[in-house]
Tab-separated table of N, CA and C in Angstrom:
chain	number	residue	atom	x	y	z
A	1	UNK	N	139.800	-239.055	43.494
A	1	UNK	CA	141.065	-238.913	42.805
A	1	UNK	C	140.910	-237.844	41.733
A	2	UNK	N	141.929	-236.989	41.409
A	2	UNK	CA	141.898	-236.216	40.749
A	2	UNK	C	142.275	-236.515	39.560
A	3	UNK	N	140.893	-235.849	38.392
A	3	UNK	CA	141.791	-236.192	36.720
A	3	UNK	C	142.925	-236.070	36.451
A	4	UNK	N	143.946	-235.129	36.780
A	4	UNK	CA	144.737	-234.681	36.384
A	4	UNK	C	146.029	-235.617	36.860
A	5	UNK	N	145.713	-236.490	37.878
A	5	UNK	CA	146.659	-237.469	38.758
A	5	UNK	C	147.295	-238.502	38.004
A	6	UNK	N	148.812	-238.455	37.769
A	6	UNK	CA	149.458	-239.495	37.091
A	6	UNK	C	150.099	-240.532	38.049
A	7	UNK	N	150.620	-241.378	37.391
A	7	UNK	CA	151.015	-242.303	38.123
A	7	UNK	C	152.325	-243.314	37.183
A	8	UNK	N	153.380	-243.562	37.964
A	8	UNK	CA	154.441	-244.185	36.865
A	8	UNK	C	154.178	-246.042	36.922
A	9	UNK	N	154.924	-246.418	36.359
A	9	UNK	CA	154.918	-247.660	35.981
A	9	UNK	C	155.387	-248.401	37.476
A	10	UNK	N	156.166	-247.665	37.900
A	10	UNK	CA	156.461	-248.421	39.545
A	10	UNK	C	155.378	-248.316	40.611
A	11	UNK	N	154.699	-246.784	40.211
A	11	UNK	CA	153.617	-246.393	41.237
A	11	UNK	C	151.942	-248.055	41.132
A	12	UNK	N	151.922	-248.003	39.817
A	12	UNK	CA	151.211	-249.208	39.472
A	12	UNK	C	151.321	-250.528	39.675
A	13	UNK	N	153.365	-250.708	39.498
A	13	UNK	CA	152.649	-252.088	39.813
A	13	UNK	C	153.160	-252.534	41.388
A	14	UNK	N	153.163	-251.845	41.755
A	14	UNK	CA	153.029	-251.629	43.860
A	14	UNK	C	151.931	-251.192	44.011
A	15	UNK	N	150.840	-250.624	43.616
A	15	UNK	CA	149.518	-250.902	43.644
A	15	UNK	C	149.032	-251.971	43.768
A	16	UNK	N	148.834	-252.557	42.530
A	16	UNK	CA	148.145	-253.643	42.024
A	16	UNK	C	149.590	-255.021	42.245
A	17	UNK	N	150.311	-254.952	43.151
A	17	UNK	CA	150.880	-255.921	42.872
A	17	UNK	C	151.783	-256.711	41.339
A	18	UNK	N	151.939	-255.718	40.574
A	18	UNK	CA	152.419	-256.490	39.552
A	18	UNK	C	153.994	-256.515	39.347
A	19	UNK	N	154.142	-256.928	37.892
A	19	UNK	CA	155.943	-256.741	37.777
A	19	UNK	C	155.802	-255.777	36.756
A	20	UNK	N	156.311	-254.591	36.696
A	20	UNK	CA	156.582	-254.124	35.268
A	20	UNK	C	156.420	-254.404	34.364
A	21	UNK	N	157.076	-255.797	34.367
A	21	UNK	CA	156.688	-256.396	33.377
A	21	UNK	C	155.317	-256.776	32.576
A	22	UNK	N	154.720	-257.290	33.580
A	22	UNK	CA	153.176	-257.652	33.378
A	22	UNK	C	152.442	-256.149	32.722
A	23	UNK	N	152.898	-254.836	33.435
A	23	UNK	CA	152.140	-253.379	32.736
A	23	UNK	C	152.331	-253.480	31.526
A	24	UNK	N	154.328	-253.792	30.817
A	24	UNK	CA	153.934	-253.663	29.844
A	24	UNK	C	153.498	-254.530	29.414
A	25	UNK	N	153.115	-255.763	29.190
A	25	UNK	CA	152.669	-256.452	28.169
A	25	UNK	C	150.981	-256.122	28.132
A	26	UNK	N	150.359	-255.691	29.334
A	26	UNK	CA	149.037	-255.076	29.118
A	26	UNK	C	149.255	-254.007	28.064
A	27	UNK	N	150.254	-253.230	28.295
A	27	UNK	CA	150.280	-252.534	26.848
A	27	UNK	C	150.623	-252.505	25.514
A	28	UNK	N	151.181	-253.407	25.386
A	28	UNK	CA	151.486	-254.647	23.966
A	28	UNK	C	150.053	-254.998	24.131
A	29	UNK	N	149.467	-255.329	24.638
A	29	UNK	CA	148.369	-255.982	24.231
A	29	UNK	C	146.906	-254.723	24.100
A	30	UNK	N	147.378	-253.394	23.907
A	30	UNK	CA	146.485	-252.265	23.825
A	30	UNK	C	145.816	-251.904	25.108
A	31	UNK	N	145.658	-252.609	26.083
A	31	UNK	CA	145.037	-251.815	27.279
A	31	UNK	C	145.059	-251.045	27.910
A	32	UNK	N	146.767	-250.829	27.929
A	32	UNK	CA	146.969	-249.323	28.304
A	32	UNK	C	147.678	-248.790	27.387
A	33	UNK	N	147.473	-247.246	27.330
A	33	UNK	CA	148.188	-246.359	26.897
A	33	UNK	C	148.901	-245.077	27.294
A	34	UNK	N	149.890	-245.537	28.059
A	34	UNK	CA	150.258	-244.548	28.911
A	34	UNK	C	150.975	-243.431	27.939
A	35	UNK	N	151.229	-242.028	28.520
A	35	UNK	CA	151.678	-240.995	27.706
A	35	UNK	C	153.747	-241.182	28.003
A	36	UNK	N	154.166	-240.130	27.103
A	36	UNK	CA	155.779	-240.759	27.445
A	36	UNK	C	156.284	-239.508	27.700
A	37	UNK	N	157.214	-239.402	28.419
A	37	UNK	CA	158.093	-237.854	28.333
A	37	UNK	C	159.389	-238.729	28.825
A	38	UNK	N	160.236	-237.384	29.100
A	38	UNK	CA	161.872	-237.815	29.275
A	38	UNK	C	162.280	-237.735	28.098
A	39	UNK	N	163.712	-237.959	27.978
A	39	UNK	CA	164.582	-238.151	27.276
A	39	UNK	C	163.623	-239.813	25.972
A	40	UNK	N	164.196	-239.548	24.798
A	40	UNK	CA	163.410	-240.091	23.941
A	40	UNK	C	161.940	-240.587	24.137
A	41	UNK	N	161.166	-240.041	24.866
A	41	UNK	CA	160.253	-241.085	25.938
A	41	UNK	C	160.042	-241.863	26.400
A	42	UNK	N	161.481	-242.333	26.963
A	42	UNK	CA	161.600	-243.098	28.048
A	42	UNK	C	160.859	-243.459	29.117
A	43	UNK	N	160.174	-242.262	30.114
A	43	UNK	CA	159.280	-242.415	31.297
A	43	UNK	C	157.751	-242.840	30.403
A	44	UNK	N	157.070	-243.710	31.289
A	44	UNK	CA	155.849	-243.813	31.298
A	44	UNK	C	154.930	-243.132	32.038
A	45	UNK	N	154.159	-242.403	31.608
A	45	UNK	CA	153.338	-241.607	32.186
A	45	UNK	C	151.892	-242.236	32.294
A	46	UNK	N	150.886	-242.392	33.511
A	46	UNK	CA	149.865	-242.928	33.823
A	46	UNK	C	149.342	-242.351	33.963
A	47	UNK	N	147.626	-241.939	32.953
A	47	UNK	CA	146.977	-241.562	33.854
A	47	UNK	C	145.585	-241.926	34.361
A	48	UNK	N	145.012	-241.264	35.237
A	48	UNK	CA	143.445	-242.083	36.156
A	48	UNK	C	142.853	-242.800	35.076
A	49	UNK	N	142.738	-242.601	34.391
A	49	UNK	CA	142.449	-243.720	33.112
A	49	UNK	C	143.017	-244.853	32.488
A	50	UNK	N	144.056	-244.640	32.724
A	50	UNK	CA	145.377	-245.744	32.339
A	50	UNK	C	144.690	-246.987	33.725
A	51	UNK	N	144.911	-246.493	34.631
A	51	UNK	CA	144.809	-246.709	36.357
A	51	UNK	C	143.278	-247.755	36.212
A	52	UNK	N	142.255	-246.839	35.699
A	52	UNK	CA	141.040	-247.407	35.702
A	52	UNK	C	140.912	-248.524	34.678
A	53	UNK	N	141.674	-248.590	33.731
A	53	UNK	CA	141.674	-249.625	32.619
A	53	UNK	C	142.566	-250.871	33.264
A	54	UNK	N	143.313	-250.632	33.850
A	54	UNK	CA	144.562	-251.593	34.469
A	54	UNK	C	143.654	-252.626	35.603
A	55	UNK	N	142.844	-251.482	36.022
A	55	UNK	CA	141.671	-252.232	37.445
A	55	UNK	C	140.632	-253.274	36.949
A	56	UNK	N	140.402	-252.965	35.981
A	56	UNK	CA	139.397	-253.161	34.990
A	56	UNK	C	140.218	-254.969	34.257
A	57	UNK	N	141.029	-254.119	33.832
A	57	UNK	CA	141.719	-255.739	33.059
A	57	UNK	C	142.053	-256.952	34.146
A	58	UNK	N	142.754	-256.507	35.645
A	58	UNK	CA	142.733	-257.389	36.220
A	58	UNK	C	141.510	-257.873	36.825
A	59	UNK	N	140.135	-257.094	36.947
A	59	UNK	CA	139.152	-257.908	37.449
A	59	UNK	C	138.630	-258.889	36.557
A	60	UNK	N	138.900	-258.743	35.269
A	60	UNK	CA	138.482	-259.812	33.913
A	60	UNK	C	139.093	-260.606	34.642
A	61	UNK	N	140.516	-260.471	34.508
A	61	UNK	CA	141.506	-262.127	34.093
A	61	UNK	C	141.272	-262.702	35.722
A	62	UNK	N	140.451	-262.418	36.989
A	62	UNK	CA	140.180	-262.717	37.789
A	62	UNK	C	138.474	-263.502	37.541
A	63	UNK	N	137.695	-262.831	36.685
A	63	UNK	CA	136.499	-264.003	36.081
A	63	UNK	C	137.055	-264.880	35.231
A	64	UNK	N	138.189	-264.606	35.001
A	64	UNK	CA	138.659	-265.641	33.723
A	64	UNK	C	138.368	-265.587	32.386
A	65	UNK	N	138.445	-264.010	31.951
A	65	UNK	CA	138.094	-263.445	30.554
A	65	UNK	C	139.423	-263.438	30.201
A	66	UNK	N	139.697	-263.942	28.626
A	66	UNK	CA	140.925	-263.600	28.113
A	66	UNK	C	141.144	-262.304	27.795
A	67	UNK	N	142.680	-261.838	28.004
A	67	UNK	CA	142.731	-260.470	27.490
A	67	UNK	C	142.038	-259.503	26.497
A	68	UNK	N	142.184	-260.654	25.400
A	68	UNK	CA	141.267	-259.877	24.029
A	68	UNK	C	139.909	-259.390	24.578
A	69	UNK	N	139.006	-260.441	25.222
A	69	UNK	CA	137.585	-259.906	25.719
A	69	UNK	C	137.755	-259.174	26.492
A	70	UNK	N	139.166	-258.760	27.549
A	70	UNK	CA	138.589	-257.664	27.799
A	70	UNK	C	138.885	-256.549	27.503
A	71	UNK	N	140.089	-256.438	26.787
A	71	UNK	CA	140.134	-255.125	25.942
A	71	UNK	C	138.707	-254.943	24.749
A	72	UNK	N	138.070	-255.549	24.503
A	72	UNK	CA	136.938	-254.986	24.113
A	72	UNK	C	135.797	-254.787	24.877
A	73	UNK	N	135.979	-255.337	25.572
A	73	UNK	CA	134.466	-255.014	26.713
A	73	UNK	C	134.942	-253.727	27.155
A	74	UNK	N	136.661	-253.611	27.649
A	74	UNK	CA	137.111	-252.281	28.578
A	74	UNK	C	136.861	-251.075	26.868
A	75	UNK	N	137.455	-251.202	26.142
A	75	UNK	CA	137.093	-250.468	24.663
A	75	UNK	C	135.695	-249.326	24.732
A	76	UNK	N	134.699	-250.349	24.920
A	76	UNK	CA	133.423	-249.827	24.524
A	76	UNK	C	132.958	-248.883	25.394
A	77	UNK	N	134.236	-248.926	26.546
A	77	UNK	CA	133.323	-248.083	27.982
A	77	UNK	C	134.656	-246.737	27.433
A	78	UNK	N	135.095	-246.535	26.191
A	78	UNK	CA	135.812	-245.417	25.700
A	78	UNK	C	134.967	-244.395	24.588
A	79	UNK	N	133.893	-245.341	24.293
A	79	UNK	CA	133.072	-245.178	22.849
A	79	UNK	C	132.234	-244.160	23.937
A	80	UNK	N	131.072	-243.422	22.836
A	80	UNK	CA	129.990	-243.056	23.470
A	80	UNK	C	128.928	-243.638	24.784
A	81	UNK	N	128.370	-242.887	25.205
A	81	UNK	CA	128.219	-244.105	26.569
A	81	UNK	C	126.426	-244.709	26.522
A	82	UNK	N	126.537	-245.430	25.389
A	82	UNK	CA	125.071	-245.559	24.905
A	82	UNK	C	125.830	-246.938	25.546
A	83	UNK	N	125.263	-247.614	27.106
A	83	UNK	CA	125.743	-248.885	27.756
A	83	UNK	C	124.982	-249.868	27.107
A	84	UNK	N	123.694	-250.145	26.035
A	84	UNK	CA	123.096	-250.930	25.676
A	84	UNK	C	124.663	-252.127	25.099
A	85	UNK	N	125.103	-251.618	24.285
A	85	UNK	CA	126.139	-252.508	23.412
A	85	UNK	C	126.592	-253.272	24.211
A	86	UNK	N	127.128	-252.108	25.090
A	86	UNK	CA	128.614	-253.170	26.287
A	86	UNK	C	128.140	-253.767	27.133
A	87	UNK	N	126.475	-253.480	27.507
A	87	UNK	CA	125.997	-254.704	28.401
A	87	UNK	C	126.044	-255.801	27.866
A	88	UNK	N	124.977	-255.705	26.281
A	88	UNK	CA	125.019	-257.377	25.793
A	88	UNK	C	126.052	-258.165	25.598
A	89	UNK	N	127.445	-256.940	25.009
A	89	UNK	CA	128.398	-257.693	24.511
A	89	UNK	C	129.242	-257.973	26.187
A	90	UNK	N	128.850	-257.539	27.586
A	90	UNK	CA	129.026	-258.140	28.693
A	90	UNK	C	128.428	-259.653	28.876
A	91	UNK	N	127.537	-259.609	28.649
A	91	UNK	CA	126.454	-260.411	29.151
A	91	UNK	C	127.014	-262.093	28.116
A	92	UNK	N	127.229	-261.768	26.740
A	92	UNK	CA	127.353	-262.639	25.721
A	92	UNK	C	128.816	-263.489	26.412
A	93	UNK	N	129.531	-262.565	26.735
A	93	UNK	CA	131.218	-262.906	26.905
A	93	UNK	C	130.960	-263.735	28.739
A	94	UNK	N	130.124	-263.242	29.516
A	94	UNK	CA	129.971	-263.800	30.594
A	94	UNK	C	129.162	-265.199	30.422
A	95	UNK	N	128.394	-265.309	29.421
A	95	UNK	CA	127.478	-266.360	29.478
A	95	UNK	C	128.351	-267.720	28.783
A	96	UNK	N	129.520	-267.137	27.646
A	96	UNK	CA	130.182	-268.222	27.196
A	96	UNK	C	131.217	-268.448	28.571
A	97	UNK	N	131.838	-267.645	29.113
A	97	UNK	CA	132.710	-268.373	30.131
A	97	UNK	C	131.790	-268.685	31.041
A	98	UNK	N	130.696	-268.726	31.277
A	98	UNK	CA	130.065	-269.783	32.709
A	98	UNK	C	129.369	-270.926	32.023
A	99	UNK	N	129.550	-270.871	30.635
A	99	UNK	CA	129.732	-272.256	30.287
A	99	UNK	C	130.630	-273.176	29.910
A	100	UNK	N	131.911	-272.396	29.970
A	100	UNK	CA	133.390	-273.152	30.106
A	100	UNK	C	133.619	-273.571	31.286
A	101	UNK	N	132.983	-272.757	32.122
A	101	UNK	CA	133.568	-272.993	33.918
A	101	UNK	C	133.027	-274.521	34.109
A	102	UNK	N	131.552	-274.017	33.420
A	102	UNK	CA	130.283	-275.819	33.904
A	102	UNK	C	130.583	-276.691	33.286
A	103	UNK	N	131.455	-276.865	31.962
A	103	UNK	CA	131.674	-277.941	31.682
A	103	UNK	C	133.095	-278.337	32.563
A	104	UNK	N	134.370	-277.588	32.439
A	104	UNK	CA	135.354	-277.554	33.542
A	104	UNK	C	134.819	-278.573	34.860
A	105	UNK	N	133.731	-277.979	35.320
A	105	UNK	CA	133.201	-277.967	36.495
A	105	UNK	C	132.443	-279.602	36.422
A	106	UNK	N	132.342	-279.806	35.695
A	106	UNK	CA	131.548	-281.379	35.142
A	106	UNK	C	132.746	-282.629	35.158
A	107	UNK	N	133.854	-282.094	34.284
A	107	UNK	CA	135.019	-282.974	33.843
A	107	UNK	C	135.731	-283.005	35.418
A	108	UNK	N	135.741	-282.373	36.084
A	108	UNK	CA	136.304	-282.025	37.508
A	108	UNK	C	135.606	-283.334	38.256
A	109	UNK	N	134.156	-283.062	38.493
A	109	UNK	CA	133.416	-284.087	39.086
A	109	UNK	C	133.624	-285.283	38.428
A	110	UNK	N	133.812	-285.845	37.328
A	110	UNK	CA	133.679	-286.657	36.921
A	110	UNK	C	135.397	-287.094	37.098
A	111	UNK	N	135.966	-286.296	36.697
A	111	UNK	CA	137.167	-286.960	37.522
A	111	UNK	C	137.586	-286.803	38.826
A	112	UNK	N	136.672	-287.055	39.942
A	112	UNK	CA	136.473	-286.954	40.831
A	112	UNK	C	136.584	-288.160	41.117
A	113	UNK	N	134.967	-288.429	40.575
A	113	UNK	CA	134.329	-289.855	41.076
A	113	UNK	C	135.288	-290.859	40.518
A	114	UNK	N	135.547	-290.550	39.767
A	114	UNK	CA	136.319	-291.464	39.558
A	114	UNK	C	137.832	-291.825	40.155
A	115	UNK	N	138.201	-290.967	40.563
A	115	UNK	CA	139.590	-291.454	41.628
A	115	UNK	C	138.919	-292.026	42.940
A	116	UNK	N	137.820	-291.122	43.269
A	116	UNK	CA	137.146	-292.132	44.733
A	116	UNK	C	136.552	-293.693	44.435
A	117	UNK	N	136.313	-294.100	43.250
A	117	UNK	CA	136.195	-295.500	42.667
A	117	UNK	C	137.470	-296.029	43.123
A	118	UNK	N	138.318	-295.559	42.660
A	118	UNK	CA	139.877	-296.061	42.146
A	118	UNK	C	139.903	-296.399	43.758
A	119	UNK	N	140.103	-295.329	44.721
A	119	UNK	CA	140.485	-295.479	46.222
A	119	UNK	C	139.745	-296.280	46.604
A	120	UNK	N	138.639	-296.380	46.467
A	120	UNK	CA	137.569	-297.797	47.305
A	120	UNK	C	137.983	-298.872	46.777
A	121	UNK	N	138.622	-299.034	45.622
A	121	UNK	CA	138.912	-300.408	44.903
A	121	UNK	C	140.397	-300.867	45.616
A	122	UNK	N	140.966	-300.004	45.955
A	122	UNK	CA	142.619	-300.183	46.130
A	122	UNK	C	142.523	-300.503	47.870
A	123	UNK	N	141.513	-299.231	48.908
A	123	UNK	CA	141.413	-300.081	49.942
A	123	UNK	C	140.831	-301.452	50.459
A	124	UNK	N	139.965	-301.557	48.933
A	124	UNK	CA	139.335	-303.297	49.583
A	124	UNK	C	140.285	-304.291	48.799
A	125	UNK	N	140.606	-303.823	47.924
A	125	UNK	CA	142.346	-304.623	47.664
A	125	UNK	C	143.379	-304.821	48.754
A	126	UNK	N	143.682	-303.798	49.544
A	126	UNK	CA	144.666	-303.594	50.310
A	126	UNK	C	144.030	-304.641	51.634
A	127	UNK	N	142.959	-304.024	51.864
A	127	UNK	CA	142.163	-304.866	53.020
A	127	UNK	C	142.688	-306.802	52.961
A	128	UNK	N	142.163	-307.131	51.540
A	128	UNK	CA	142.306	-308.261	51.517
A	128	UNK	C	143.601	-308.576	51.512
A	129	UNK	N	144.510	-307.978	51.156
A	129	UNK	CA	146.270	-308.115	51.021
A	129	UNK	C	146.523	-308.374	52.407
A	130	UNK	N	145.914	-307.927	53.252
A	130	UNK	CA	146.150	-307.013	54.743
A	130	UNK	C	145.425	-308.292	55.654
A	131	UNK	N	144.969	-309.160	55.351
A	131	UNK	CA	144.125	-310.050	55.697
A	131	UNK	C	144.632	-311.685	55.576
A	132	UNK	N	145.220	-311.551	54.616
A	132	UNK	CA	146.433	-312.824	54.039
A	132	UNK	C	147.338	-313.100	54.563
A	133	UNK	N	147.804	-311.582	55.276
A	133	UNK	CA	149.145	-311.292	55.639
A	133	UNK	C	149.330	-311.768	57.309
């Protein structure tokens, strides 16, 4: 793709599937910054960077990073490209959500077992109902 390649707010979110809507509030929320022309600057202008930040934010909220983390994780890859920072501060932000997922992932099982209690109790209830009858 070429640097120079823009892209509008419709071209994006028929890409990526979105609503307009959803672009802008990525940009209320700083992730993108598209350029403006037209009449008062009306049009949104995209460019391969806008595009690459947009790709970027939806693969977060697909690990299940909140916006804020990833406008700073996506941030740092704007800074100088010394990757030491944005790995750890990768690594830090990945290690607290795969320990939200495991506890998630715990309370899940555990309310698991516990509805399959509930069902074994209700069919040997039912059994005996079923037996009377």
């Amino acid at each position: 793709m070429a640097t120079n390649t823009t892209f509008t707010i419709s071209d994006l979110a028929r890409e990526f599937d979105l609503t307009t809507r959803a672009i802008r509030f990525y940009e209320d929320m700083g992730l993108l910054q598209p350029q403006r022309e037209g009449p008062g600057g009306r049009n949104r202008v995209y460019t391969a960077r806008d595009r690459t930040r947009l790709k970027l934010t939806l693969r977060a909220k697909r690990l299940g990073l909140s916006l804020t983390e990833a406008r700073e994780i996506i941030d740092m890859y704007d800074s100088p490209r010394d990757t030491g920072p944005q790995l750890r501060k990768f690594l830090v932000v990945l290690a607290d959500h795969r320990r939200q997922l495991e506890e998630q992932m715990a309370d899940l099982v555990a309310n698991l077992d516990e509805v399959k209690t509930h069902e074994k109790e209700a069919r040997a209830l039912l059994g005996k109902v079923e037996k009377k009858a």
